[in-house]
Amino acid sequence: MSNKVILVIMDGVGYDTALSQCGYLEGMVELGRAHRWKMRTALPTISAAMYETIHTGLSPLDHGVSGNEALRRSNVPNIFDQLHQAGHSTAAVAHSYFHTLYNGPYDPVEHVEVEDETKAIQYGRFYSMEGYSAANICAPAEIDLCAQATRLIRRHTPDYVLLHSSSVDSLGHKYTADSAQYRIQTWHIDNALARTIPIWREAGYDVFVTADHGMNADGHHGGNEEIMRNVPFYYFGAAEVPAKDQVLDQLAIAPTVLSRLDVEIPDSMKQKPLL
């Protein structure tokens, strides 16, 4: 049976921070209405590298996007291309890096909104954070991102929806992960999800919530520290799930999404689906 899927990426939110600050997500786990695991990321723990890993099931050392400076159009099988080739519809509310990875070079004037069924990401609402600095992190409000995703769902009912928030990562770089700003912004994502996950579930979507990487007390990520590599993985849905104490592999996200949508998993994705 095919299930529509939403994947939420909370950029820079480490495992322990999610458990301590995400009251809605953790409350749903406590009530048995969601599942949560610790997930181990690939290396290096850099944003663009992790975006591609999440969507290809490959290590950055295999897919070639080793960091933000190596950003380019994906040239290996990935969730968006596989779904598009199989005739499924896709949507994203996300940083412009995702447009570059799966649709091609990003022009903020032309691509801030995308509605093009010939593209891998057919329906998109992208933000660039142009002008980002220590004085202004240029991050959209969490509820605005969730609302945009909800509007795309109501208008197009896409089979796969990506929702990506950059704010926690940005504040972590400015104030470090050991800061009130970082922790409180994590809660803001959780608070927005509390108002929108019930809508998405009512619309028939399985929902996954995870992070690309964590953040350390220096306001940094990219390396092999536990705090950088351990991230949460939440699941809202009815599928059979792994044991709750199992540590999941980030490389399994892509085949899991394709499996939930009954799309053939390419040979390049070596991990078995989680569900």
PDB file of N, CA and C in Angstrom, residues 26-101:
ATOM      1  N   GLU A  26       7.927  14.744  21.872  1.00  0.00           N
ATOM      2  CA  GLU A  26       8.172  13.796  22.956  1.00  0.00           C
ATOM      3  C   GLU A  26       6.882  13.398  23.667  1.00  0.00           C
ATOM      4  N   GLY A  27       5.939  14.334  23.752  1.00  0.00           N
ATOM      5  CA  GLY A  27       4.649  14.003  24.348  1.00  0.00           C
ATOM      6  C   GLY A  27       3.898  12.964  23.540  1.00  0.00           C
ATOM      7  N   MET A  28       3.961  13.074  22.216  1.00  0.00           N
ATOM      8  CA  MET A  28       3.306  12.089  21.358  1.00  0.00           C
ATOM      9  C   MET A  28       3.980  10.722  21.479  1.00  0.00           C
ATOM     10  N   VAL A  29       5.302  10.716  21.652  1.00  0.00           N
ATOM     11  CA  VAL A  29       6.007   9.448  21.893  1.00  0.00           C
ATOM     12  C   VAL A  29       5.569   8.854  23.224  1.00  0.00           C
ATOM     13  N   GLU A  30       5.487   9.692  24.245  1.00  0.00           N
ATOM     14  CA  GLU A  30       5.103   9.226  25.577  1.00  0.00           C
ATOM     15  C   GLU A  30       3.707   8.614  25.582  1.00  0.00           C
ATOM     16  N   LEU A  31       2.813   9.157  24.762  1.00  0.00           N
ATOM     17  CA  LEU A  31       1.445   8.644  24.675  1.00  0.00           C
ATOM     18  C   LEU A  31       1.310   7.473  23.708  1.00  0.00           C
ATOM     19  N   GLY A  32       2.385   7.094  23.054  1.00  0.00           N
ATOM     20  CA  GLY A  32       2.332   5.992  22.105  1.00  0.00           C
ATOM     21  C   GLY A  32       1.757   6.365  20.756  1.00  0.00           C
ATOM     22  N   ARG A  33       1.701   7.651  20.441  1.00  0.00           N
ATOM     23  CA  ARG A  33       1.135   8.114  19.170  1.00  0.00           C
ATOM     24  C   ARG A  33       2.207   8.453  18.140  1.00  0.00           C
ATOM     25  N   ALA A  34       3.451   8.323  18.530  1.00  0.00           N
ATOM     26  CA  ALA A  34       4.586   8.502  17.622  1.00  0.00           C
ATOM     27  C   ALA A  34       5.719   7.633  18.146  1.00  0.00           C
ATOM     28  N   HIS A  35       6.714   7.431  17.301  1.00  0.00           N
ATOM     29  CA  HIS A  35       7.895   6.646  17.673  1.00  0.00           C
ATOM     30  C   HIS A  35       9.127   7.522  17.495  1.00  0.00           C
ATOM     31  N   ARG A  36      10.134   7.262  18.326  1.00  0.00           N
ATOM     32  CA  ARG A  36      11.370   8.045  18.229  1.00  0.00           C
ATOM     33  C   ARG A  36      12.580   7.144  18.471  1.00  0.00           C
ATOM     34  N   TRP A  37      13.608   7.363  17.653  1.00  0.00           N
ATOM     35  CA  TRP A  37      14.866   6.644  17.783  1.00  0.00           C
ATOM     36  C   TRP A  37      16.031   7.631  17.749  1.00  0.00           C
ATOM     37  N   LYS A  38      17.169   7.168  18.210  1.00  0.00           N
ATOM     38  CA  LYS A  38      18.420   7.869  17.941  1.00  0.00           C
ATOM     39  C   LYS A  38      18.895   7.444  16.555  1.00  0.00           C
ATOM     40  N   MET A  39      19.345   8.415  15.767  1.00  0.00           N
ATOM     41  CA  MET A  39      19.868   8.139  14.430  1.00  0.00           C
ATOM     42  C   MET A  39      21.308   8.629  14.350  1.00  0.00           C
ATOM     43  N   ARG A  40      22.122   7.863  13.655  1.00  0.00           N
ATOM     44  CA  ARG A  40      23.537   8.194  13.467  1.00  0.00           C
ATOM     45  C   ARG A  40      23.719   8.756  12.065  1.00  0.00           C
ATOM     46  N   THR A  41      24.312   9.946  11.970  1.00  0.00           N
ATOM     47  CA  THR A  41      24.491  10.576  10.664  1.00  0.00           C
ATOM     48  C   THR A  41      25.739  10.047   9.963  1.00  0.00           C
ATOM     49  N   ALA A  42      25.841  10.374   8.691  1.00  0.00           N
ATOM     50  CA  ALA A  42      27.053  10.110   7.921  1.00  0.00           C
ATOM     51  C   ALA A  42      28.093  11.188   8.232  1.00  0.00           C
ATOM     52  N   LEU A  43      29.223  11.099   7.576  1.00  0.00           N
ATOM     53  CA  LEU A  43      30.306  12.081   7.716  1.00  0.00           C
ATOM     54  C   LEU A  43      30.750  12.582   6.346  1.00  0.00           C
ATOM     55  N   PRO A  44      31.164  13.838   6.232  1.00  0.00           N
ATOM     56  CA  PRO A  44      31.235  14.862   7.276  1.00  0.00           C
ATOM     57  C   PRO A  44      29.856  15.445   7.589  1.00  0.00           C
ATOM     58  N   THR A  45      29.687  15.923   8.803  1.00  0.00           N
ATOM     59  CA  THR A  45      28.397  16.435   9.262  1.00  0.00           C
ATOM     60  C   THR A  45      28.210  17.889   8.830  1.00  0.00           C
ATOM     61  N   ILE A  46      28.115  18.082   7.528  1.00  0.00           N
ATOM     62  CA  ILE A  46      27.946  19.402   6.921  1.00  0.00           C
ATOM     63  C   ILE A  46      26.613  19.423   6.183  1.00  0.00           C
ATOM     64  N   SER A  47      25.924  20.540   6.207  1.00  0.00           N
ATOM     65  CA  SER A  47      24.526  20.592   5.775  1.00  0.00           C
ATOM     66  C   SER A  47      24.287  20.048   4.373  1.00  0.00           C
ATOM     67  N   ALA A  48      24.910  20.624   3.347  1.00  0.00           N
ATOM     68  CA  ALA A  48      24.632  20.180   1.982  1.00  0.00           C
ATOM     69  C   ALA A  48      24.954  18.709   1.800  1.00  0.00           C
ATOM     70  N   ALA A  49      26.033  18.260   2.429  1.00  0.00           N
ATOM     71  CA  ALA A  49      26.402  16.848   2.356  1.00  0.00           C
ATOM     72  C   ALA A  49      25.313  15.968   2.951  1.00  0.00           C
ATOM     73  N   MET A  50      24.753  16.398   4.077  1.00  0.00           N
ATOM     74  CA  MET A  50      23.708  15.616   4.730  1.00  0.00           C
ATOM     75  C   MET A  50      22.390  15.662   3.957  1.00  0.00           C
ATOM     76  N   TYR A  51      22.068  16.809   3.345  1.00  0.00           N
ATOM     77  CA  TYR A  51      20.849  16.877   2.533  1.00  0.00           C
ATOM     78  C   TYR A  51      20.893  15.816   1.435  1.00  0.00           C
ATOM     79  N   GLU A  52      22.050  15.717   0.777  1.00  0.00           N
ATOM     80  CA  GLU A  52      22.194  14.746  -0.308  1.00  0.00           C
ATOM     81  C   GLU A  52      22.222  13.320   0.236  1.00  0.00           C
ATOM     82  N   THR A  53      22.846  13.108   1.374  1.00  0.00           N
ATOM     83  CA  THR A  53      22.843  11.777   1.981  1.00  0.00           C
ATOM     84  C   THR A  53      21.433  11.338   2.335  1.00  0.00           C
ATOM     85  N   ILE A  54      20.671  12.227   2.939  1.00  0.00           N
ATOM     86  CA  ILE A  54      19.294  11.897   3.315  1.00  0.00           C
ATOM     87  C   ILE A  54      18.479  11.503   2.095  1.00  0.00           C
ATOM     88  N   HIS A  55      18.730  12.147   0.968  1.00  0.00           N
ATOM     89  CA  HIS A  55      17.905  11.898  -0.221  1.00  0.00           C
ATOM     90  C   HIS A  55      18.471  10.856  -1.176  1.00  0.00           C
ATOM     91  N   THR A  56      19.711  10.428  -0.960  1.00  0.00           N
ATOM     92  CA  THR A  56      20.307   9.420  -1.849  1.00  0.00           C
ATOM     93  C   THR A  56      20.636   8.109  -1.156  1.00  0.00           C
ATOM     94  N   GLY A  57      20.713   8.120   0.175  1.00  0.00           N
ATOM     95  CA  GLY A  57      21.122   6.923   0.889  1.00  0.00           C
ATOM     96  C   GLY A  57      22.595   6.605   0.737  1.00  0.00           C
ATOM     97  N   LEU A  58      23.394   7.590   0.355  1.00  0.00           N
ATOM     98  CA  LEU A  58      24.826   7.406   0.152  1.00  0.00           C
ATOM     99  C   LEU A  58      25.629   8.306   1.085  1.00  0.00           C
ATOM    100  N   SER A  59      26.808   7.859   1.458  1.00  0.00           N
ATOM    101  CA  SER A  59      27.743   8.707   2.189  1.00  0.00           C
ATOM    102  C   SER A  59      28.178   9.871   1.305  1.00  0.00           C
ATOM    103  N   PRO A  60      28.467  11.032   1.892  1.00  0.00           N
ATOM    104  CA  PRO A  60      29.012  12.135   1.097  1.00  0.00           C
ATOM    105  C   PRO A  60      30.268  11.744   0.323  1.00  0.00           C
ATOM    106  N   LEU A  61      31.030  10.812   0.856  1.00  0.00           N
ATOM    107  CA  LEU A  61      32.251  10.387   0.180  1.00  0.00           C
ATOM    108  C   LEU A  61      31.942   9.538  -1.047  1.00  0.00           C
ATOM    109  N   ASP A  62      30.683   9.106  -1.164  1.00  0.00           N
ATOM    110  CA  ASP A  62      30.242   8.369  -2.347  1.00  0.00           C
ATOM    111  C   ASP A  62      29.427   9.237  -3.302  1.00  0.00           C
ATOM    112  N   HIS A  63      28.531  10.083  -2.763  1.00  0.00           N
ATOM    113  CA  HIS A  63      27.732  10.911  -3.684  1.00  0.00           C
ATOM    114  C   HIS A  63      28.476  12.159  -4.149  1.00  0.00           C
ATOM    115  N   GLY A  64      29.532  12.555  -3.451  1.00  0.00           N
ATOM    116  CA  GLY A  64      30.396  13.612  -3.946  1.00  0.00           C
ATOM    117  C   GLY A  64      30.103  15.014  -3.467  1.00  0.00           C
ATOM    118  N   VAL A  65      28.952  15.234  -2.813  1.00  0.00           N
ATOM    119  CA  VAL A  65      28.669  16.563  -2.251  1.00  0.00           C
ATOM    120  C   VAL A  65      29.255  16.559  -0.836  1.00  0.00           C
ATOM    121  N   SER A  66      30.533  16.834  -0.748  1.00  0.00           N
ATOM    122  CA  SER A  66      31.255  16.685   0.512  1.00  0.00           C
ATOM    123  C   SER A  66      31.089  17.872   1.450  1.00  0.00           C
ATOM    124  N   GLY A  67      30.506  18.965   0.949  1.00  0.00           N
ATOM    125  CA  GLY A  67      30.285  20.139   1.780  1.00  0.00           C
ATOM    126  C   GLY A  67      29.496  21.187   1.030  1.00  0.00           C
ATOM    127  N   ASN A  68      29.229  22.298   1.680  1.00  0.00           N
ATOM    128  CA  ASN A  68      28.432  23.352   1.055  1.00  0.00           C
ATOM    129  C   ASN A  68      29.115  23.927  -0.186  1.00  0.00           C
ATOM    130  N   GLU A  69      30.435  23.946  -0.181  1.00  0.00           N
ATOM    131  CA  GLU A  69      31.169  24.496  -1.319  1.00  0.00           C
ATOM    132  C   GLU A  69      31.113  23.568  -2.534  1.00  0.00           C
ATOM    133  N   ALA A  70      30.735  22.306  -2.311  1.00  0.00           N
ATOM    134  CA  ALA A  70      30.650  21.322  -3.400  1.00  0.00           C
ATOM    135  C   ALA A  70      29.225  21.189  -3.942  1.00  0.00           C
ATOM    136  N   LEU A  71      28.361  22.127  -3.585  1.00  0.00           N
ATOM    137  CA  LEU A  71      26.953  22.047  -3.982  1.00  0.00           C
ATOM    138  C   LEU A  71      26.797  22.062  -5.500  1.00  0.00           C
ATOM    139  N   ARG A  72      25.956  21.165  -6.004  1.00  0.00           N
ATOM    140  CA  ARG A  72      25.662  21.062  -7.436  1.00  0.00           C
ATOM    141  C   ARG A  72      24.426  20.185  -7.596  1.00  0.00           C
ATOM    142  N   ARG A  73      23.957  20.063  -8.829  1.00  0.00           N
ATOM    143  CA  ARG A  73      22.824  19.174  -9.109  1.00  0.00           C
ATOM    144  C   ARG A  73      23.222  17.737  -8.797  1.00  0.00           C
ATOM    145  N   SER A  74      22.365  17.024  -8.093  1.00  0.00           N
ATOM    146  CA  SER A  74      22.617  15.625  -7.775  1.00  0.00           C
ATOM    147  C   SER A  74      22.774  14.809  -9.050  1.00  0.00           C
ATOM    148  N   ASN A  75      23.765  13.927  -9.064  1.00  0.00           N
ATOM    149  CA  ASN A  75      23.992  13.090 -10.242  1.00  0.00           C
ATOM    150  C   ASN A  75      23.893  11.600  -9.937  1.00  0.00           C
ATOM    151  N   VAL A  76      23.257  11.278  -8.818  1.00  0.00           N
ATOM    152  CA  VAL A  76      23.016   9.884  -8.445  1.00  0.00           C
ATOM    153  C   VAL A  76      21.531   9.719  -8.131  1.00  0.00           C
ATOM    154  N   PRO A  77      21.012   8.483  -8.125  1.00  0.00           N
ATOM    155  CA  PRO A  77      19.592   8.282  -7.818  1.00  0.00           C
ATOM    156  C   PRO A  77      19.225   8.882  -6.462  1.00  0.00           C
ATOM    157  N   ASN A  78      18.117   9.610  -6.421  1.00  0.00           N
ATOM    158  CA  ASN A  78      17.677  10.272  -5.196  1.00  0.00           C
ATOM    159  C   ASN A  78      16.158  10.236  -5.111  1.00  0.00           C
ATOM    160  N   ILE A  79      15.638  10.570  -3.954  1.00  0.00           N
ATOM    161  CA  ILE A  79      14.195  10.493  -3.721  1.00  0.00           C
ATOM    162  C   ILE A  79      13.421  11.275  -4.766  1.00  0.00           C
ATOM    163  N   PHE A  80      13.786  12.523  -4.998  1.00  0.00           N
ATOM    164  CA  PHE A  80      12.999  13.365  -5.902  1.00  0.00           C
ATOM    165  C   PHE A  80      13.014  12.833  -7.328  1.00  0.00           C
ATOM    166  N   ASP A  81      14.175  12.476  -7.843  1.00  0.00           N
ATOM    167  CA  ASP A  81      14.248  11.969  -9.215  1.00  0.00           C
ATOM    168  C   ASP A  81      13.541  10.628  -9.353  1.00  0.00           C
ATOM    169  N   GLN A  82      13.718   9.748  -8.368  1.00  0.00           N
ATOM    170  CA  GLN A  82      13.074   8.433  -8.445  1.00  0.00           C
ATOM    171  C   GLN A  82      11.554   8.562  -8.433  1.00  0.00           C
ATOM    172  N   LEU A  83      11.039   9.445  -7.597  1.00  0.00           N
ATOM    173  CA  LEU A  83       9.587   9.644  -7.541  1.00  0.00           C
ATOM    174  C   LEU A  83       9.071  10.270  -8.825  1.00  0.00           C
ATOM    175  N   HIS A  84       9.789  11.263  -9.325  1.00  0.00           N
ATOM    176  CA  HIS A  84       9.358  11.919 -10.558  1.00  0.00           C
ATOM    177  C   HIS A  84       9.328  10.926 -11.712  1.00  0.00           C
ATOM    178  N   GLN A  85      10.355  10.096 -11.823  1.00  0.00           N
ATOM    179  CA  GLN A  85      10.406   9.104 -12.892  1.00  0.00           C
ATOM    180  C   GLN A  85       9.298   8.066 -12.762  1.00  0.00           C
ATOM    181  N   ALA A  86       8.850   7.825 -11.531  1.00  0.00           N
ATOM    182  CA  ALA A  86       7.784   6.847 -11.296  1.00  0.00           C
ATOM    183  C   ALA A  86       6.393   7.459 -11.410  1.00  0.00           C
ATOM    184  N   GLY A  87       6.319   8.753 -11.731  1.00  0.00           N
ATOM    185  CA  GLY A  87       5.029   9.401 -11.912  1.00  0.00           C
ATOM    186  C   GLY A  87       4.404   9.946 -10.652  1.00  0.00           C
ATOM    187  N   HIS A  88       5.190  10.063  -9.580  1.00  0.00           N
ATOM    188  CA  HIS A  88       4.682  10.618  -8.329  1.00  0.00           C
ATOM    189  C   HIS A  88       4.930  12.127  -8.280  1.00  0.00           C
ATOM    190  N   SER A  89       4.123  12.818  -7.496  1.00  0.00           N
ATOM    191  CA  SER A  89       4.260  14.267  -7.353  1.00  0.00           C
ATOM    192  C   SER A  89       5.081  14.594  -6.107  1.00  0.00           C
ATOM    193  N   THR A  90       5.809  15.706  -6.172  1.00  0.00           N
ATOM    194  CA  THR A  90       6.722  16.087  -5.099  1.00  0.00           C
ATOM    195  C   THR A  90       6.584  17.566  -4.772  1.00  0.00           C
ATOM    196  N   ALA A  91       6.950  17.905  -3.538  1.00  0.00           N
ATOM    197  CA  ALA A  91       6.915  19.303  -3.106  1.00  0.00           C
ATOM    198  C   ALA A  91       8.000  19.535  -2.068  1.00  0.00           C
ATOM    199  N   ALA A  92       8.406  20.791  -1.928  1.00  0.00           N
ATOM    200  CA  ALA A  92       9.397  21.146  -0.913  1.00  0.00           C
ATOM    201  C   ALA A  92       9.185  22.575  -0.458  1.00  0.00           C
ATOM    202  N   VAL A  93       9.293  22.781   0.834  1.00  0.00           N
ATOM    203  CA  VAL A  93       9.421  24.110   1.431  1.00  0.00           C
ATOM    204  C   VAL A  93      10.763  24.066   2.140  1.00  0.00           C
ATOM    205  N   ALA A  94      11.765  24.733   1.568  1.00  0.00           N
ATOM    206  CA  ALA A  94      13.128  24.434   1.995  1.00  0.00           C
ATOM    207  C   ALA A  94      14.113  25.511   1.567  1.00  0.00           C
ATOM    208  N   HIS A  95      15.308  25.409   2.100  1.00  0.00           N
ATOM    209  CA  HIS A  95      16.411  26.274   1.685  1.00  0.00           C
ATOM    210  C   HIS A  95      16.702  26.055   0.208  1.00  0.00           C
ATOM    211  N   SER A  96      17.204  27.086  -0.434  1.00  0.00           N
ATOM    212  CA  SER A  96      17.472  27.023  -1.871  1.00  0.00           C
ATOM    213  C   SER A  96      18.513  25.972  -2.245  1.00  0.00           C
ATOM    214  N   TYR A  97      19.318  25.518  -1.285  1.00  0.00           N
ATOM    215  CA  TYR A  97      20.259  24.431  -1.576  1.00  0.00           C
ATOM    216  C   TYR A  97      19.534  23.223  -2.164  1.00  0.00           C
ATOM    217  N   PHE A  98      18.308  22.971  -1.694  1.00  0.00           N
ATOM    218  CA  PHE A  98      17.566  21.813  -2.196  1.00  0.00           C
ATOM    219  C   PHE A  98      17.151  22.011  -3.650  1.00  0.00           C
ATOM    220  N   HIS A  99      16.853  23.254  -4.023  1.00  0.00           N
ATOM    221  CA  HIS A  99      16.563  23.517  -5.434  1.00  0.00           C
ATOM    222  C   HIS A  99      17.794  23.212  -6.275  1.00  0.00           C
ATOM    223  N   THR A 100      18.952  23.677  -5.840  1.00  0.00           N
ATOM    224  CA  THR A 100      20.186  23.419  -6.580  1.00  0.00           C
ATOM    225  C   THR A 100      20.452  21.924  -6.699  1.00  0.00           C
ATOM    226  N   LEU A 101      20.251  21.187  -5.619  1.00  0.00           N
ATOM    227  CA  LEU A 101      20.530  19.753  -5.623  1.00  0.00           C
ATOM    228  C   LEU A 101      19.610  18.974  -6.554  1.00  0.00           C
TER     229      LEU A 101
END
